CSV table of C-alpha atoms (C1' of nucleotides) in Angstrom, one decimal:
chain,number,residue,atom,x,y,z
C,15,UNK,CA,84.1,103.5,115.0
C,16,UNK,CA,82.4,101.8,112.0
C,17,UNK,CA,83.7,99.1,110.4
C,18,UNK,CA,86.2,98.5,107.8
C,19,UNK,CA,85.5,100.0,104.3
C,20,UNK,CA,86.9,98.5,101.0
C,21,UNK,CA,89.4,100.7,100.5
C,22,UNK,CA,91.1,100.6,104.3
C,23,UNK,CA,91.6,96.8,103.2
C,24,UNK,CA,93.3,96.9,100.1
C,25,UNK,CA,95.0,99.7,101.6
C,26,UNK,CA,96.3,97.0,104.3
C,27,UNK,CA,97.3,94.7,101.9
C,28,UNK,CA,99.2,96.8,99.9
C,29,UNK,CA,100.8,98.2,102.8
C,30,UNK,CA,102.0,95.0,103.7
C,31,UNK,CA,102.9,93.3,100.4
C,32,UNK,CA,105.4,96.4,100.5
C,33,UNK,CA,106.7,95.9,103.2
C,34,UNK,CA,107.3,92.4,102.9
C,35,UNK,CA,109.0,92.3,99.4
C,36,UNK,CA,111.5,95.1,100.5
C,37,UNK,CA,112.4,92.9,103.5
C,38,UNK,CA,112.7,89.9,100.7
C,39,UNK,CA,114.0,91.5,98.5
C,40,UNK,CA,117.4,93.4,100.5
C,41,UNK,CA,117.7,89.7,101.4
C,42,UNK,CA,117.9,88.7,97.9
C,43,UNK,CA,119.8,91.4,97.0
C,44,UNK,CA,122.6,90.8,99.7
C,45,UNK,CA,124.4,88.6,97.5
C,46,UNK,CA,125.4,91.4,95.1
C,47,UNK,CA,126.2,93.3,98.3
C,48,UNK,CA,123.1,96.0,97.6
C,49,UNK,CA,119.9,96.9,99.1
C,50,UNK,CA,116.4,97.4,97.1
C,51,UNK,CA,116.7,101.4,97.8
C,52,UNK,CA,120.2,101.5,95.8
C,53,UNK,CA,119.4,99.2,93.2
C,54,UNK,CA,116.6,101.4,92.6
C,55,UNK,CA,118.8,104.9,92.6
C,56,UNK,CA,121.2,102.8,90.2
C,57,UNK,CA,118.8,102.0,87.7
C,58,UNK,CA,117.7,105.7,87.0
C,59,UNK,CA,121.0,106.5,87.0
C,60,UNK,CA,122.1,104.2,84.7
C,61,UNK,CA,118.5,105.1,82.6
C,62,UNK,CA,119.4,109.0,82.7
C,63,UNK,CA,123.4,109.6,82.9
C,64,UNK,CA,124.9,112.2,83.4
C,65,UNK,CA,121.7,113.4,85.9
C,66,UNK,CA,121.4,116.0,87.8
C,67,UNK,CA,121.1,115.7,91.8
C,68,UNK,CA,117.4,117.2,91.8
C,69,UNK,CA,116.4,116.0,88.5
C,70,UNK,CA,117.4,112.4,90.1
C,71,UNK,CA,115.4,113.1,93.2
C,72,UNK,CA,112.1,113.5,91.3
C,73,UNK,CA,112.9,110.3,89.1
C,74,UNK,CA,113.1,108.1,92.3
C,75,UNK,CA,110.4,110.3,94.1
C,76,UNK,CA,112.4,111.1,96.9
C,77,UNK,CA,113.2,114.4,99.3
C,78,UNK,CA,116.3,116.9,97.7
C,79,UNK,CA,117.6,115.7,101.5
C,80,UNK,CA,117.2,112.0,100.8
C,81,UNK,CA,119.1,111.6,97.4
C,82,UNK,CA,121.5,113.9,98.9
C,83,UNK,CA,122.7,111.5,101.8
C,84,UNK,CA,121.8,108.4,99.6
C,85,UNK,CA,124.6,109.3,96.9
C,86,UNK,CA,126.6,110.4,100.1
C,87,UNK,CA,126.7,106.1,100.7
C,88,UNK,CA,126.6,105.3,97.2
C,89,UNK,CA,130.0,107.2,96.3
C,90,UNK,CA,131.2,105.9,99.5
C,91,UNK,CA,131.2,102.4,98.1
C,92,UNK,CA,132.1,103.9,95.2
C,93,UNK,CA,129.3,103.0,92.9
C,94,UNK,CA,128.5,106.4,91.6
C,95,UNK,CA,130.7,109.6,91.0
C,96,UNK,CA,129.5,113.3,91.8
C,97,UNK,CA,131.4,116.1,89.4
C,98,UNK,CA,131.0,119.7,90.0
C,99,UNK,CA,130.0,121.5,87.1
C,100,UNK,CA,129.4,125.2,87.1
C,101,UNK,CA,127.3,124.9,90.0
C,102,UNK,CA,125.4,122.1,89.9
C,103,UNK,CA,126.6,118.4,90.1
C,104,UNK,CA,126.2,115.6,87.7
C,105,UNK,CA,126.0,111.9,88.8
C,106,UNK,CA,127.3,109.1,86.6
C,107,UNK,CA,127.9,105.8,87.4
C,108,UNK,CA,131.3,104.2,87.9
C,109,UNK,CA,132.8,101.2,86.2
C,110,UNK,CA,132.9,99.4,89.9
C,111,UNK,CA,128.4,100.6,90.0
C,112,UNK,CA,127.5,99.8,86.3
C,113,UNK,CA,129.1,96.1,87.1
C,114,UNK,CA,127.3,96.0,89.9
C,115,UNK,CA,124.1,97.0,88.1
C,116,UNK,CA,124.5,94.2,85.3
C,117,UNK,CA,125.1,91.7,87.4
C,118,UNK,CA,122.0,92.2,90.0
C,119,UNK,CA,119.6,93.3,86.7
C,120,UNK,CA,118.3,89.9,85.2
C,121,UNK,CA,118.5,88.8,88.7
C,122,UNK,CA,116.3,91.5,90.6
C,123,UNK,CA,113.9,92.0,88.0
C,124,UNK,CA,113.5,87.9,88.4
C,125,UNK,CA,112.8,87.9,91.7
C,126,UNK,CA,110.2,91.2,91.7
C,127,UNK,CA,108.1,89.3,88.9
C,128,UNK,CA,108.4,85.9,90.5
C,129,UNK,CA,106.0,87.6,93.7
C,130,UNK,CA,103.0,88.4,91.4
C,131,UNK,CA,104.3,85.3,88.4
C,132,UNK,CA,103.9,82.7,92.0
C,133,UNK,CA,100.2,83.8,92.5
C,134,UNK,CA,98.4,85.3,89.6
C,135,UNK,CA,98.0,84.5,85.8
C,136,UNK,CA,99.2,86.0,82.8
C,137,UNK,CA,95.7,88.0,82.2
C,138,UNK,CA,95.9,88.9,86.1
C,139,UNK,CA,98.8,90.7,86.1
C,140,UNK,CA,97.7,92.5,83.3
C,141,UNK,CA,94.7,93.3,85.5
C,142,UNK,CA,96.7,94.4,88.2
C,143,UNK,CA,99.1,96.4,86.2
C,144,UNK,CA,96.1,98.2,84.5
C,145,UNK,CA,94.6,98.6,88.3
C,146,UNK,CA,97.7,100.0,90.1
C,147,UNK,CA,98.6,101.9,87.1
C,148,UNK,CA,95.2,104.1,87.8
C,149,UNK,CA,95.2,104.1,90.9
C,150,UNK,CA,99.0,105.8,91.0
C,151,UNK,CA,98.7,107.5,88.8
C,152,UNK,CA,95.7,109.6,91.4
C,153,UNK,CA,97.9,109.2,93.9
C,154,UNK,CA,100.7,111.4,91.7
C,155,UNK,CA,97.9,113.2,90.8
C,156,UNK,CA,97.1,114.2,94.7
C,157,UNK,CA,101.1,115.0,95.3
C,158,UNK,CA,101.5,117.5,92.8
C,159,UNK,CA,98.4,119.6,93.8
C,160,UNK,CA,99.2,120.2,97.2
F,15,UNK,CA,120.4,94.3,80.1
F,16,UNK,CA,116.7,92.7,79.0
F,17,UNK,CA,113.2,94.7,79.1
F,18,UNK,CA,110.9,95.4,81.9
F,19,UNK,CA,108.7,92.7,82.7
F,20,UNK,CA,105.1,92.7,84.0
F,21,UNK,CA,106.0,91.9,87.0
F,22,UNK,CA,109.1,94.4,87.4
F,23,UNK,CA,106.4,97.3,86.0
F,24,UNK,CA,103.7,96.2,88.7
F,25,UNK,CA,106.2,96.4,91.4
F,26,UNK,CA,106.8,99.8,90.4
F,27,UNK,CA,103.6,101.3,90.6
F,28,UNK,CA,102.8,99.2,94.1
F,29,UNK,CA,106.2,100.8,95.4
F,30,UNK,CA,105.7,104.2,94.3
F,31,UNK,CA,101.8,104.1,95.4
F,32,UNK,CA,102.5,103.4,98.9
F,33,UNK,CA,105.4,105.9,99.0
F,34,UNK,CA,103.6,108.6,98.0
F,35,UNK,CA,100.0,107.6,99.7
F,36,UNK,CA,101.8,107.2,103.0
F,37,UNK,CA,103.6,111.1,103.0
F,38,UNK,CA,99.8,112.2,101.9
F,39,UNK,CA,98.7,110.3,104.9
F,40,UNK,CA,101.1,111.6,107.1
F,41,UNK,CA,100.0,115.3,106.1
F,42,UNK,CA,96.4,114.2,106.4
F,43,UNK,CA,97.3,113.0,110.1
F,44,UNK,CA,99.4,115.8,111.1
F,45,UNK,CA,95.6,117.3,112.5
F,46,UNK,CA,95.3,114.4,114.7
F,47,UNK,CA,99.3,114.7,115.9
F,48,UNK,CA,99.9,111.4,115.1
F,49,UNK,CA,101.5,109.1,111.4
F,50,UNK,CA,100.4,106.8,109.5
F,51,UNK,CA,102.4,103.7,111.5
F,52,UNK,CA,101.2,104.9,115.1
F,53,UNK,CA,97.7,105.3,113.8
F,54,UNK,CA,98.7,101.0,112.7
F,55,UNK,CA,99.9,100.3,115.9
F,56,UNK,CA,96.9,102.4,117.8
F,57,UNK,CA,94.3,100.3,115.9
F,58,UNK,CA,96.1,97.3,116.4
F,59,UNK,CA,96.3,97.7,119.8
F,60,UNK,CA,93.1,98.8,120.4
F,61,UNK,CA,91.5,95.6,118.5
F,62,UNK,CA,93.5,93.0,120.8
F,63,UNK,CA,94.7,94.7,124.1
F,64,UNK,CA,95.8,94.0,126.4
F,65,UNK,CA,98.5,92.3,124.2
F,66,UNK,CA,102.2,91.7,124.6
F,67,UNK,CA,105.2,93.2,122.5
F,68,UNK,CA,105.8,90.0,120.2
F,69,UNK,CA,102.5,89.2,119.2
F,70,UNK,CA,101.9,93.4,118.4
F,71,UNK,CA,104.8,93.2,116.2
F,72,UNK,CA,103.5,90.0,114.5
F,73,UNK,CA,100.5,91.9,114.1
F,74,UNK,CA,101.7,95.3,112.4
F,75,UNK,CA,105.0,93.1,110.7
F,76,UNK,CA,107.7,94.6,112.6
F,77,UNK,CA,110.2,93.3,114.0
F,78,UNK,CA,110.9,92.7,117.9
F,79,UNK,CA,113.3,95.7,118.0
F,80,UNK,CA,110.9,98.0,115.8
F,81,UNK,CA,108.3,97.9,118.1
F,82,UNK,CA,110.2,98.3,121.3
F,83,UNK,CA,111.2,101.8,119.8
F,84,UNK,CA,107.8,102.9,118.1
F,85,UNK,CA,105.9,102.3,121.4
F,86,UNK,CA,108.5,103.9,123.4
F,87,UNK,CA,107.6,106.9,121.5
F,88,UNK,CA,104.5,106.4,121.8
F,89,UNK,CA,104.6,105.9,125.9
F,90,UNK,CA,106.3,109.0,125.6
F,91,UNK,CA,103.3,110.7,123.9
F,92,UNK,CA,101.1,109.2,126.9
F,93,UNK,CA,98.8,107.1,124.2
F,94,UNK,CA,99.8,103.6,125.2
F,95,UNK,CA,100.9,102.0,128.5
F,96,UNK,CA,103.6,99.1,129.0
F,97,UNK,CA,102.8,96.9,132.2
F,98,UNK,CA,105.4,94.3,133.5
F,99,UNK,CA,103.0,91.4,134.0
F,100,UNK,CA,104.8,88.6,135.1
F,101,UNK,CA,107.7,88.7,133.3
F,102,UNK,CA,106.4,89.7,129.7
F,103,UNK,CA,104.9,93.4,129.2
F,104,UNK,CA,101.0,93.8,128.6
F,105,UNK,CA,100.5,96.8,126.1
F,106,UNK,CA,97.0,98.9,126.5
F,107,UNK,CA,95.6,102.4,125.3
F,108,UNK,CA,95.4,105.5,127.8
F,109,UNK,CA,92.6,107.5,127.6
F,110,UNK,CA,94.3,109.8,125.8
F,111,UNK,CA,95.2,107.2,122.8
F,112,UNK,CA,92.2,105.9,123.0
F,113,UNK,CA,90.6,109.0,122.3
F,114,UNK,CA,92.8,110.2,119.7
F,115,UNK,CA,92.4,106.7,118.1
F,116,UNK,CA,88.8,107.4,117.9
F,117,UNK,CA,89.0,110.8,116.8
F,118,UNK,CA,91.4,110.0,113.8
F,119,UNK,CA,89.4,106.8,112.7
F,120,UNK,CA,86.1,107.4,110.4
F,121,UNK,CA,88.7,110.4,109.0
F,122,UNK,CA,91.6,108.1,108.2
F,123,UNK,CA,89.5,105.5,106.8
F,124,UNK,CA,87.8,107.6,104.5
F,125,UNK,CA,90.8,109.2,103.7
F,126,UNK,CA,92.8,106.0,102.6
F,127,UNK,CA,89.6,104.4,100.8
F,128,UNK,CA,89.6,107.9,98.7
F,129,UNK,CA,92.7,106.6,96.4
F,130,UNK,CA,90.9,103.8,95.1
F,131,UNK,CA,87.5,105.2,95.1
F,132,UNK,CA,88.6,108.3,93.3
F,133,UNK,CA,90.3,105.7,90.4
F,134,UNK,CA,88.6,103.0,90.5
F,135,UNK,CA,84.7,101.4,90.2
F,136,UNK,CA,83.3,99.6,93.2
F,137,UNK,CA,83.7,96.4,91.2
F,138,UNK,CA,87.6,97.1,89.9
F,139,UNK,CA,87.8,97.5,93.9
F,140,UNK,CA,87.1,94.2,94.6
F,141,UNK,CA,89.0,92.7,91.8
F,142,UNK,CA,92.1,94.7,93.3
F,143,UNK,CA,91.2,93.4,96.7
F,144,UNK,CA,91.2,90.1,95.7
F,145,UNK,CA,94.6,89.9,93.6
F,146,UNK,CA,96.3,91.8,95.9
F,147,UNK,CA,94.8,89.9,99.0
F,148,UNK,CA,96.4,86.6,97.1
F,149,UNK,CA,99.8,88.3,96.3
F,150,UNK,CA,100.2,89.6,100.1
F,151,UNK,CA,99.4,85.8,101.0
F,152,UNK,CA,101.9,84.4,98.7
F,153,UNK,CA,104.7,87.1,99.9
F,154,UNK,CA,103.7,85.9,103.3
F,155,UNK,CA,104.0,82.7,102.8
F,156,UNK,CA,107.9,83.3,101.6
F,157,UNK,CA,108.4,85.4,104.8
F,158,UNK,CA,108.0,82.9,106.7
F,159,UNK,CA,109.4,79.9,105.1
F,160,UNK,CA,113.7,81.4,105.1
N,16,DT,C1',121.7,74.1,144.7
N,17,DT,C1',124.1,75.8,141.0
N,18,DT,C1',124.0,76.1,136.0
N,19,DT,C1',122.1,76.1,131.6
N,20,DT,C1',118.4,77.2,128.5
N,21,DA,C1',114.6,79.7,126.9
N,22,DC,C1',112.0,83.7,126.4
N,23,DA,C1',110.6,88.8,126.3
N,24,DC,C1',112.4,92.8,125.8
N,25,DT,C1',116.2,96.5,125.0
N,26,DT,C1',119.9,98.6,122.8
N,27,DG,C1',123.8,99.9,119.5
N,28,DA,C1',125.1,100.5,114.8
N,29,DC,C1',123.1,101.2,110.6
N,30,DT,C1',119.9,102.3,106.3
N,31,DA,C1',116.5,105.3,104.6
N,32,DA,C1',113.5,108.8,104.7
N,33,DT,C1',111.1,113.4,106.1
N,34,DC,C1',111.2,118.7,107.0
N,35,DA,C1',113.3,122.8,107.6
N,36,DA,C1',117.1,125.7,108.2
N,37,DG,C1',121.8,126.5,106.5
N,38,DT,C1',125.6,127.1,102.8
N,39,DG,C1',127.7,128.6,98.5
N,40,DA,C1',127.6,130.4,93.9
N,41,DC,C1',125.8,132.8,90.3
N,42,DT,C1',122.3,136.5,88.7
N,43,DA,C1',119.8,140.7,88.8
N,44,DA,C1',118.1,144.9,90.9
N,45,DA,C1',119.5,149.4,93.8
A,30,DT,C1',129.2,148.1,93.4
A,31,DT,C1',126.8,146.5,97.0
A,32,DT,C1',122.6,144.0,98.1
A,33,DA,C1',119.0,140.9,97.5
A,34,DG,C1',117.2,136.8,95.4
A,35,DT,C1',117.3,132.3,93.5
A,36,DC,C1',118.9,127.8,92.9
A,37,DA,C1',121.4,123.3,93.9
A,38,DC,C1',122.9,121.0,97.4
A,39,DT,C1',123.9,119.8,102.5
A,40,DT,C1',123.0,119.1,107.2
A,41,DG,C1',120.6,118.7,112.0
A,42,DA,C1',116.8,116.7,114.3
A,43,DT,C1',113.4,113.2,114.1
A,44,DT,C1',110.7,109.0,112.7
A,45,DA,C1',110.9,104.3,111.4
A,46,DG,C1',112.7,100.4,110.5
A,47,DT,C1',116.6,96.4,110.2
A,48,DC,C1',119.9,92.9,112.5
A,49,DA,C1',122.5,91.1,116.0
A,50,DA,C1',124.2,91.2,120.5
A,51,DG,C1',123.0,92.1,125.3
A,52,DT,C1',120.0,91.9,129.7
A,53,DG,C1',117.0,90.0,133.1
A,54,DT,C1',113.8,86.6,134.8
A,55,DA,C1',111.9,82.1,135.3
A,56,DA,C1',112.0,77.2,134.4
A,57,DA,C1',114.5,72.9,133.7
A,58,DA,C1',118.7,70.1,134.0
A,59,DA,C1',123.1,68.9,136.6
DNA sequence: TTTTTACACTTGACTAATCAAGTGACTAAA
DNA sequence: TTTAGTCACTTGATTAGTCAAGTGTAAAAA
């Protein structure tokens, strides 16, 4: 076993900075009675209403199977509404989900920025944007040819 | 509702990266009959065993209850063994994990550096490194102080 | 000596995701 | 008109994690 290349490390990093900011962030988020996984379903939702279930799935990068039992909780608490149509079913929000969603936005999007606004300058960030934004982007790249 | 900011944008494309390079990495690992987290807590053991359950989980960020489970499945799999040393248990490698830890290495290392070297110069790798390595530190830093 | 405290670990209830197999409804070929 | 196919969605089994309450053992206090 050789030792660690370049890559492995920032992988590690990454890795955990992920993991880390979800933990913070559900905590955040627990005053608006959320987690970071439905805020993030909301928001497209709220970006692309009426959606399909499938079109949804792709929009949040996310398994036919996973958006399927995530709306399952979501119209549960009664966020979001699910309406047959012909065959396929459209998601919209409710009035009870797009309150939610204004009240946790300013909020949420605060508290992301204030984890790379904390460490890094104004030129770094733009740095990192135009670094993660590449390197996504190849990752995206690498899912759809499979 | 405001506009994006940096920092909201950024967090995107860290989030989405490591979703979609961890399901390429779980494909890439299927050869070696293993995932991505075991292959974390396999290396992690292998670097400090014998080690107990608390300071693993410090290790890979998990929490006391997260690792209980994963290395039950992995006892299960006959790649780690739990001894009851006293009254705390002493986690080490079997052969077997040992061997498959070794096996999967080089390959798994190679394959994670690939995203960045595919996207990015050996010089916008170390500038990623770097501002990533101080925005894990930072996000560390508010894990531990709640 | 009994009782409390502290620590290491486990477990139950839950969120969130995967894959793959299973429904249900409409569409097109036999 | 029956049959086969396709598409949107659901569901069962599994992995992986959280939190919080529970268990068991050893040390310290009563």
């Amino acid at each position: 076993m050789k030792n660690n290349t370049l890559g492995s490390l920032i992988w590690l990093r990454i890795t955990r900075f992920t993991h880390q900011s979800n933990l913070l962030s559900n905590e955040f988020l627990k005053q608006f009675d959320i987690t970071t996984a439905q805020f993030d379903v909301l928001m497209q939702i709220s970006t692309y209403e009426p959606i399909t279930q499938s079109e949804l799935a792709k929009k949040v990068t996310v398994t036919q199977g996973g958006i399927s039992r995530m709306l399952t909780r979501l119209e549960k608490d009664g966020l979001i509404k699910r309406k047959q149509d012909w065959k396929i079913k459209t998601i919209s929000l409710t009035n009870k989900g797009r309150e939610k969603l204004i009240n946790a936005f300013d909020a949420q999007l605060a508290f992301q920025s204030s984890f790379f606004e904390e460490s890094l300058t104004e030129e770094e960030q733009k740095t990192l944007y135009s670094l993660m934004s590449r390197v996504q982007k190849n990752s995206e790249m690498k899912m759809s040819d499979r």
